[in-house]
Short mmCIF file of C-alpha atoms in Angstrom, two decimals:
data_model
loop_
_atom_site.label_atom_id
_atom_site.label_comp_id
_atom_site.label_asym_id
_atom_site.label_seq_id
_atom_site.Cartn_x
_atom_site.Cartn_y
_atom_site.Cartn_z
CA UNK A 1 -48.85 -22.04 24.82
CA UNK A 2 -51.95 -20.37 22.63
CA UNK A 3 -53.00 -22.04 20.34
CA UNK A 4 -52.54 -22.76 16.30
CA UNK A 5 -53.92 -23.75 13.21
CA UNK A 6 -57.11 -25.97 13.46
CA UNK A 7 -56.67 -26.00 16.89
CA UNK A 8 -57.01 -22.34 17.42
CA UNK A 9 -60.18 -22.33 14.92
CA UNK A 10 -61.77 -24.59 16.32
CA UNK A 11 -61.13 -22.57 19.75
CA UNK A 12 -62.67 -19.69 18.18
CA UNK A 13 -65.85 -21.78 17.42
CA UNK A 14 -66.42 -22.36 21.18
CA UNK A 15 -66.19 -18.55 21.99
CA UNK A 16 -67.76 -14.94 21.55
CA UNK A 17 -64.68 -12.86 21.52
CA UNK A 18 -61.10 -13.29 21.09
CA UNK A 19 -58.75 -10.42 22.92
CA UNK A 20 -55.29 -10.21 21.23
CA UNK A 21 -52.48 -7.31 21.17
CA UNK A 22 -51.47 -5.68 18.62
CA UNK A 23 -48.00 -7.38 18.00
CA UNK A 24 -49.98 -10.82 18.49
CA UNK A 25 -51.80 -9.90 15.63
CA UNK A 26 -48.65 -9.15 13.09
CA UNK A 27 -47.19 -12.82 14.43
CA UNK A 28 -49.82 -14.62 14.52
CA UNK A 29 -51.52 -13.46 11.33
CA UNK A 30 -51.94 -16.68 9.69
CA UNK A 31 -54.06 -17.98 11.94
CA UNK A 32 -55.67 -15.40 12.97
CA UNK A 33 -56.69 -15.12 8.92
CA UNK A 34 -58.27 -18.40 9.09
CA UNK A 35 -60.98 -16.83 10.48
CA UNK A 36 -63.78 -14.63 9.01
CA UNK A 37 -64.50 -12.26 12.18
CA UNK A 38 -68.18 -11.17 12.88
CA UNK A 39 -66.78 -7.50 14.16
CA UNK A 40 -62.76 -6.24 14.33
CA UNK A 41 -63.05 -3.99 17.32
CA UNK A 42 -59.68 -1.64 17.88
CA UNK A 43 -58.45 -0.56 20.90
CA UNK A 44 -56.03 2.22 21.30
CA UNK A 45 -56.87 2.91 17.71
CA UNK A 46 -53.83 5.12 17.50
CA UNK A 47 -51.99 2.17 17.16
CA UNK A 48 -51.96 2.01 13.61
CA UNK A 49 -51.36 5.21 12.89
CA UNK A 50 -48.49 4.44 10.53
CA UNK A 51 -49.57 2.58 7.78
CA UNK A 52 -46.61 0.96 7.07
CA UNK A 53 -45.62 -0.22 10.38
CA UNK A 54 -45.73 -4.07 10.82
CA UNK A 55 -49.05 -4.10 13.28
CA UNK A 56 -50.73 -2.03 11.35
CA UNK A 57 -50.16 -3.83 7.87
CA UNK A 58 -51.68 -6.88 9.87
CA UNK A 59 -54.62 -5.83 10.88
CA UNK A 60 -55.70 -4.61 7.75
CA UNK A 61 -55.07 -8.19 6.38
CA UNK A 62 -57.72 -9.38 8.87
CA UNK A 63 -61.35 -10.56 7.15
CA UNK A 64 -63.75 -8.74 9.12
CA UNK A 65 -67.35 -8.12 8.26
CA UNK A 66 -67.26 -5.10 10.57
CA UNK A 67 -64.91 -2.55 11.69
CA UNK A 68 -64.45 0.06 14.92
CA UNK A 69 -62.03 2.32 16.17
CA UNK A 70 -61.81 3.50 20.06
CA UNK A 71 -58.83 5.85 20.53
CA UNK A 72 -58.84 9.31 22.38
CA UNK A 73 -55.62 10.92 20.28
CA UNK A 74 -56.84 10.23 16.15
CA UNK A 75 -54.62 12.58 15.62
CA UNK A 76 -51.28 12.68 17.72
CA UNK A 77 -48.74 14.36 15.34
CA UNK A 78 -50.07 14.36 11.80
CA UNK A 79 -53.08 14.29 9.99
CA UNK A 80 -51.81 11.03 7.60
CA UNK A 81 -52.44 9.07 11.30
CA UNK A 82 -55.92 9.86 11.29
CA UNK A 83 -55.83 8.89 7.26
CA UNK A 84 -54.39 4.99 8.24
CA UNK A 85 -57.20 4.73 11.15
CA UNK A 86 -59.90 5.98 8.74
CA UNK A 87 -58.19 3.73 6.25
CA UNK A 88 -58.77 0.89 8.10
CA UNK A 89 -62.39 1.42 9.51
CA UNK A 90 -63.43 2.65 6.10
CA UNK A 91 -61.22 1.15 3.36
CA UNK A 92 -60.69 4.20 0.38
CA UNK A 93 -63.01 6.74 1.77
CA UNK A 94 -60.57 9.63 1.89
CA UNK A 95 -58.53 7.89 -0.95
CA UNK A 96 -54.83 6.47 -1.20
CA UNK A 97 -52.21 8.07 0.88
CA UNK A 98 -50.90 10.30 -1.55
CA UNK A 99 -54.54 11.54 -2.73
CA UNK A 100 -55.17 11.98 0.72
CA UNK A 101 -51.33 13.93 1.54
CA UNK A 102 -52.34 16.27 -2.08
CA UNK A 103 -56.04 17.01 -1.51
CA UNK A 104 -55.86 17.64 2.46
CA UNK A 105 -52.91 17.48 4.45
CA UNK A 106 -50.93 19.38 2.43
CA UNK A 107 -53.49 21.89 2.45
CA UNK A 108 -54.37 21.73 5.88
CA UNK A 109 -51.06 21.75 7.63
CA UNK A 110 -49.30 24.25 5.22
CA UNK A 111 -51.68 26.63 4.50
CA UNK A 112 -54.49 26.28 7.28
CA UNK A 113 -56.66 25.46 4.44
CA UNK A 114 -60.36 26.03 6.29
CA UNK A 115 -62.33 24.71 2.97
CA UNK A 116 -60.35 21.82 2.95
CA UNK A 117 -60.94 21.07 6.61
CA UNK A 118 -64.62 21.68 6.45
CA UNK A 119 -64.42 18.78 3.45
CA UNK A 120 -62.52 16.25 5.69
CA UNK A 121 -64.61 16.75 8.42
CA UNK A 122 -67.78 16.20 6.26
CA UNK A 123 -66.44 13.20 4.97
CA UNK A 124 -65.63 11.13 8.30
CA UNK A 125 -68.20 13.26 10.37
CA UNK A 126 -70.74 10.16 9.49
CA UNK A 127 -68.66 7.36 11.00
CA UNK A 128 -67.68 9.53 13.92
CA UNK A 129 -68.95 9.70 17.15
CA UNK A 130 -67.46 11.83 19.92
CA UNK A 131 -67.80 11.88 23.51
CA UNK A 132 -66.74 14.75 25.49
CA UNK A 133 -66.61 15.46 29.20
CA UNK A 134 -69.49 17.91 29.21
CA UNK A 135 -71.91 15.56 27.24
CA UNK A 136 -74.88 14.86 30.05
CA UNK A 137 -74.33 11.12 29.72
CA UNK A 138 -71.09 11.06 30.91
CA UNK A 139 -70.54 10.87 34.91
CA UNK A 140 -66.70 12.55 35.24
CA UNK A 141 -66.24 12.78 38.66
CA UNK A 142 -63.60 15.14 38.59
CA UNK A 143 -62.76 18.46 40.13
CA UNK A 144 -62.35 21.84 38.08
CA UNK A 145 -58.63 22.19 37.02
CA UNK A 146 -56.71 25.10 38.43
CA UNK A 147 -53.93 26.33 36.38
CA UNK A 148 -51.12 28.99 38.58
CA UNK A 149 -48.09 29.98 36.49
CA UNK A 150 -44.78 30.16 38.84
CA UNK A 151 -42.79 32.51 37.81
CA UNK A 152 -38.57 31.61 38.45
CA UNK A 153 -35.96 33.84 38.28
CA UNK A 154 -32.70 32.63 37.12
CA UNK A 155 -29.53 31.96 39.55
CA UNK A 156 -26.33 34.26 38.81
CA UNK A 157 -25.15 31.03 37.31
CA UNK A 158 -27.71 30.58 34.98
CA UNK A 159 -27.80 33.94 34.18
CA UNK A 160 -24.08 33.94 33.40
CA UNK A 161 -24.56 30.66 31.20
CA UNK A 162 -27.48 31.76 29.44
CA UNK A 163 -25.77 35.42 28.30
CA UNK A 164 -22.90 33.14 26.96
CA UNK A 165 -24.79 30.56 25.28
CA UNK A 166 -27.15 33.34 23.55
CA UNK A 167 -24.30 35.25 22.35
CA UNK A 168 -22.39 32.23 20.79
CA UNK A 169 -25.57 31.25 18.95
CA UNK A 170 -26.34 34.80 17.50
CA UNK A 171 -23.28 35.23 15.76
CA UNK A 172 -23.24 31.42 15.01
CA UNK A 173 -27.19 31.76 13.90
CA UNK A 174 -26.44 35.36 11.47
CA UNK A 175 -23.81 33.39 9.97
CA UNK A 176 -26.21 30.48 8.49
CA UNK A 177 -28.60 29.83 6.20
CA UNK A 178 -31.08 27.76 5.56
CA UNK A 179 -31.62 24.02 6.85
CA UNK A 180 -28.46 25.06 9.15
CA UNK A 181 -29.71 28.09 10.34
CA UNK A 182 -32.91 26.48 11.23
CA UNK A 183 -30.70 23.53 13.67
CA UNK A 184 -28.76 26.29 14.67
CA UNK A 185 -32.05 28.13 16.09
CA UNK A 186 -33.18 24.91 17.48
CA UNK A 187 -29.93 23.53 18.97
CA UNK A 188 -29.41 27.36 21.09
CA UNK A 189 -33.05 26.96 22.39
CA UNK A 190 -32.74 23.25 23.95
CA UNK A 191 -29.54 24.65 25.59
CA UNK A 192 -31.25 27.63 27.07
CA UNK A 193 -34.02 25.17 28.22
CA UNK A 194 -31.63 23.05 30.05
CA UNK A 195 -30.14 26.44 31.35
CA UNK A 196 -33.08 27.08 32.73
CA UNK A 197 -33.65 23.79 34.30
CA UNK A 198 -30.37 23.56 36.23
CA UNK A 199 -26.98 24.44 34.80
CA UNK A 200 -25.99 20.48 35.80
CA UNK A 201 -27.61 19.69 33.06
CA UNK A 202 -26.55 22.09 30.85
CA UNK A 203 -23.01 21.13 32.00
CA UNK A 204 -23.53 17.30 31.73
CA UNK A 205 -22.74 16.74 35.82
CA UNK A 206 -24.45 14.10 37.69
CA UNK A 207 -25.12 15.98 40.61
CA UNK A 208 -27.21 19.04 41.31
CA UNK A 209 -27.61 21.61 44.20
CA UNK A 210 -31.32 22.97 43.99
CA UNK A 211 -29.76 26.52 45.17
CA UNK A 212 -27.87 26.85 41.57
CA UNK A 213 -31.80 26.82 39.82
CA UNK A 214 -34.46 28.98 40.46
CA UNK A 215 -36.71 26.73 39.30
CA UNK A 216 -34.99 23.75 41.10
CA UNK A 217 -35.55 25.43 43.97
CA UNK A 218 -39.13 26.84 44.06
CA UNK A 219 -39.79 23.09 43.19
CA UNK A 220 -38.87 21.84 46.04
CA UNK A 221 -40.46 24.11 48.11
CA UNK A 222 -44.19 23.47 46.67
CA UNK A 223 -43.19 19.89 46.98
CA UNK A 224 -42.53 20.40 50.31
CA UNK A 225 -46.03 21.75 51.00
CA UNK A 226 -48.09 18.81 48.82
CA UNK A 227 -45.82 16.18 50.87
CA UNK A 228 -46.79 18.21 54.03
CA UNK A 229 -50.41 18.14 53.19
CA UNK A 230 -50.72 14.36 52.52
CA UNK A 231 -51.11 14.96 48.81
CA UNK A 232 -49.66 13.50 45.88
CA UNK A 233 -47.94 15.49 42.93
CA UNK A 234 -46.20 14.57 39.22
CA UNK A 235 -43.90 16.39 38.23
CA UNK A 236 -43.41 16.40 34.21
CA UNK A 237 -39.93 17.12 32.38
CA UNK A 238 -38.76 16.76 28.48
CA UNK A 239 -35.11 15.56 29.36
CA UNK A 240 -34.22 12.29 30.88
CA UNK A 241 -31.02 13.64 32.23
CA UNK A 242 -33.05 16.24 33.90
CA UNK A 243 -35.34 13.76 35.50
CA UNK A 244 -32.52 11.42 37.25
CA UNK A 245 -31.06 14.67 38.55
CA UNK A 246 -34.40 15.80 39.87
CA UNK A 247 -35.09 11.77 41.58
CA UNK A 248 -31.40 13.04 43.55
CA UNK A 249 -32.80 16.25 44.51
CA UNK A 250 -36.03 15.47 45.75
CA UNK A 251 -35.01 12.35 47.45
CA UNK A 252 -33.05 13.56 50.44
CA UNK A 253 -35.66 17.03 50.52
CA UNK A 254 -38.75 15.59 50.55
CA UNK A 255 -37.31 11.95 52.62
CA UNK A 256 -39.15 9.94 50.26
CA UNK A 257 -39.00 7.68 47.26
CA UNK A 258 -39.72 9.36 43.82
CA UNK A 259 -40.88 7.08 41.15
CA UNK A 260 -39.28 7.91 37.89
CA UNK A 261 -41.08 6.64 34.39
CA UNK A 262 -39.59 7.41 31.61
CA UNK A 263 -39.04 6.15 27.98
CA UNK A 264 -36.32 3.91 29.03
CA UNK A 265 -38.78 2.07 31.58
CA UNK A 266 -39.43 -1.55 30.82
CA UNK A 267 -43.51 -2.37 30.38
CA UNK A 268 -43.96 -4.23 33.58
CA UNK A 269 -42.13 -1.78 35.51
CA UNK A 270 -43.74 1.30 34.10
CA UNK A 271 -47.24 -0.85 35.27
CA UNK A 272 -45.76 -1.39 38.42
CA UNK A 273 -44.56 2.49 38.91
CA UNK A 274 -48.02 3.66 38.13
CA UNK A 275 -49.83 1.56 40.09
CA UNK A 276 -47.22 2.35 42.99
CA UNK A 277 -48.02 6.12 42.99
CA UNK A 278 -51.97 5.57 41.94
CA UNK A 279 -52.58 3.46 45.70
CA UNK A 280 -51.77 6.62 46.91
CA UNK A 281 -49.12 5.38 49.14
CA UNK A 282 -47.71 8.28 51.92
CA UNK A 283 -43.89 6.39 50.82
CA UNK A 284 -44.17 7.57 47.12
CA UNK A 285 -46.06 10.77 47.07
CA UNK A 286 -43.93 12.41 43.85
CA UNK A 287 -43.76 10.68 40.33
CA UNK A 288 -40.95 12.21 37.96
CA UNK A 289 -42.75 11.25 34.28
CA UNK A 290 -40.63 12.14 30.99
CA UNK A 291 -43.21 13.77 28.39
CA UNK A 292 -42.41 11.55 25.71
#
């Protein structure tokens, strides 16, 4: 039911600020272009960190008198994201795309190119400003973060698995070259990773016993203790696979629902998981959370 055309000018008129998302924008462009904005304020910046995606094409379309950027990830993957952010705040001040891929992050992410980093970060260092969690101003009411590796040692199954799976790859891996070799290198170190994990998943079963992992079952041991405790804990994996098998493990253990997000997780329900675990509820003291 939002409004259109005159209407939605005339709207405008009446008000201060307009909120929209980011795939509003790319629909309702034509309207939205109707109007010359005061200030285009982004946030999540790092939405528009490919320039040719459909959102970000949009926004740039918008006619804006001033432009600013709020994201805490410029730079996620690749330094062409913080290029289409810059791009848009400051429209050809590091150049097209491909100037900008030839003069720095060629440089920069082949070579480690220090001059040419020092030069980029001259160039935006005027239009930047950074806050960080030691800066006076800002109140962080957090505690200090305590890191303790836990060291596993693999099950006689995994240990069986993993000698097998290494020695297939080697002589697979010396017989290569190239591009291939270089799959071949990666392929044999996601399937020692899932070794690791539990040989279920390794072995594509939809079950797991925690005894058949090491670290399956020192898991569920410190679990065990932040349950006991009244505490909450998440608990991060790369695999999906390995995260529904980890939901069945914990489960029964710890008596208790876990909360699984994951890339597959609709919006509202990912809202709805988080804000489940976040109350701090005794029922849902474990979220499994994919990394991706």
């Amino acid at each position: 039911e939002r409004l259109s055309g005159d209407a939605f000018v005339e709207e405008v008129g009446r008000h201060d600020v307009v909120i929209s998302t980011y795939g509003l924008v790319h629909r309702d462009l034509e309207h939205l272009m109707r109007v010359a904005w005061h200030r285009t304020l982004l946030d999540e910046a790092q939405n528009i960190k490919n320039p040719s995606a459909k959102q970000s094409i949009a926004v740039r379309r918008l006619v804006t008198a001033r432009r600013v950027g709020l994201t805490g990830t410029p730079i996620e993957n690749r330094l062409g994201e913080l290029w289409s952010i810059m791009d848009f705040l400051n429209p050809a001040l590091l150049g097209s795309a491909g100037e900008f891929r030839r003069v720095f992050a060629s440089p920069i992410e082949r070579h480690r190119d220090e001059l040419s980093a020092g030069r980029l970060r001259k160039l935006i260092r005027p239009f930047v400003l950074r806050r960080a969690k030691s800066d006076p101003e800002v109140d962080v009411d957090l505690p200090e973060k305590l890191e303790m590796n836990v060291y596993c040692n693999l099950t006689r199954e995994q240990a069986a698995l993993y000698e097998q799976v290494t020695a297939q790859m080697l002589g697979r891996i010396d017989q290569a070259g190239g591009i291939q070799r270089r799959g071949l290198v990666l392929t044999a170190i996601m399937r020692l990773k899932q070794i690791c994990n539990h040989p279920a998943q390794f072995l594509g079963e939809k079950r797991a016993a925690a005894e058949r992992s090491g670290k399956c079952d020192r898991l569920l041991e410190m679990l065990e203790e932040v349950v006991a405790e009244g505490d909450h804990a998440i608990v991060f994996t790369q695999f999906r696979q390995m995260g529904d098998l980890l939901v069945g493990l914990l489960e029964p253990h710890i008596e208790r629902t876990v909360l699984f997000l994951h890339g597959g997780t609709p919006e509202p329900k990912r809202r709805e998981l988080v804000d489940q675990f976040q109350a701090g509820d005794e029922r849902h003291p474990v979220l499994v959370l994919s990394l991706k």
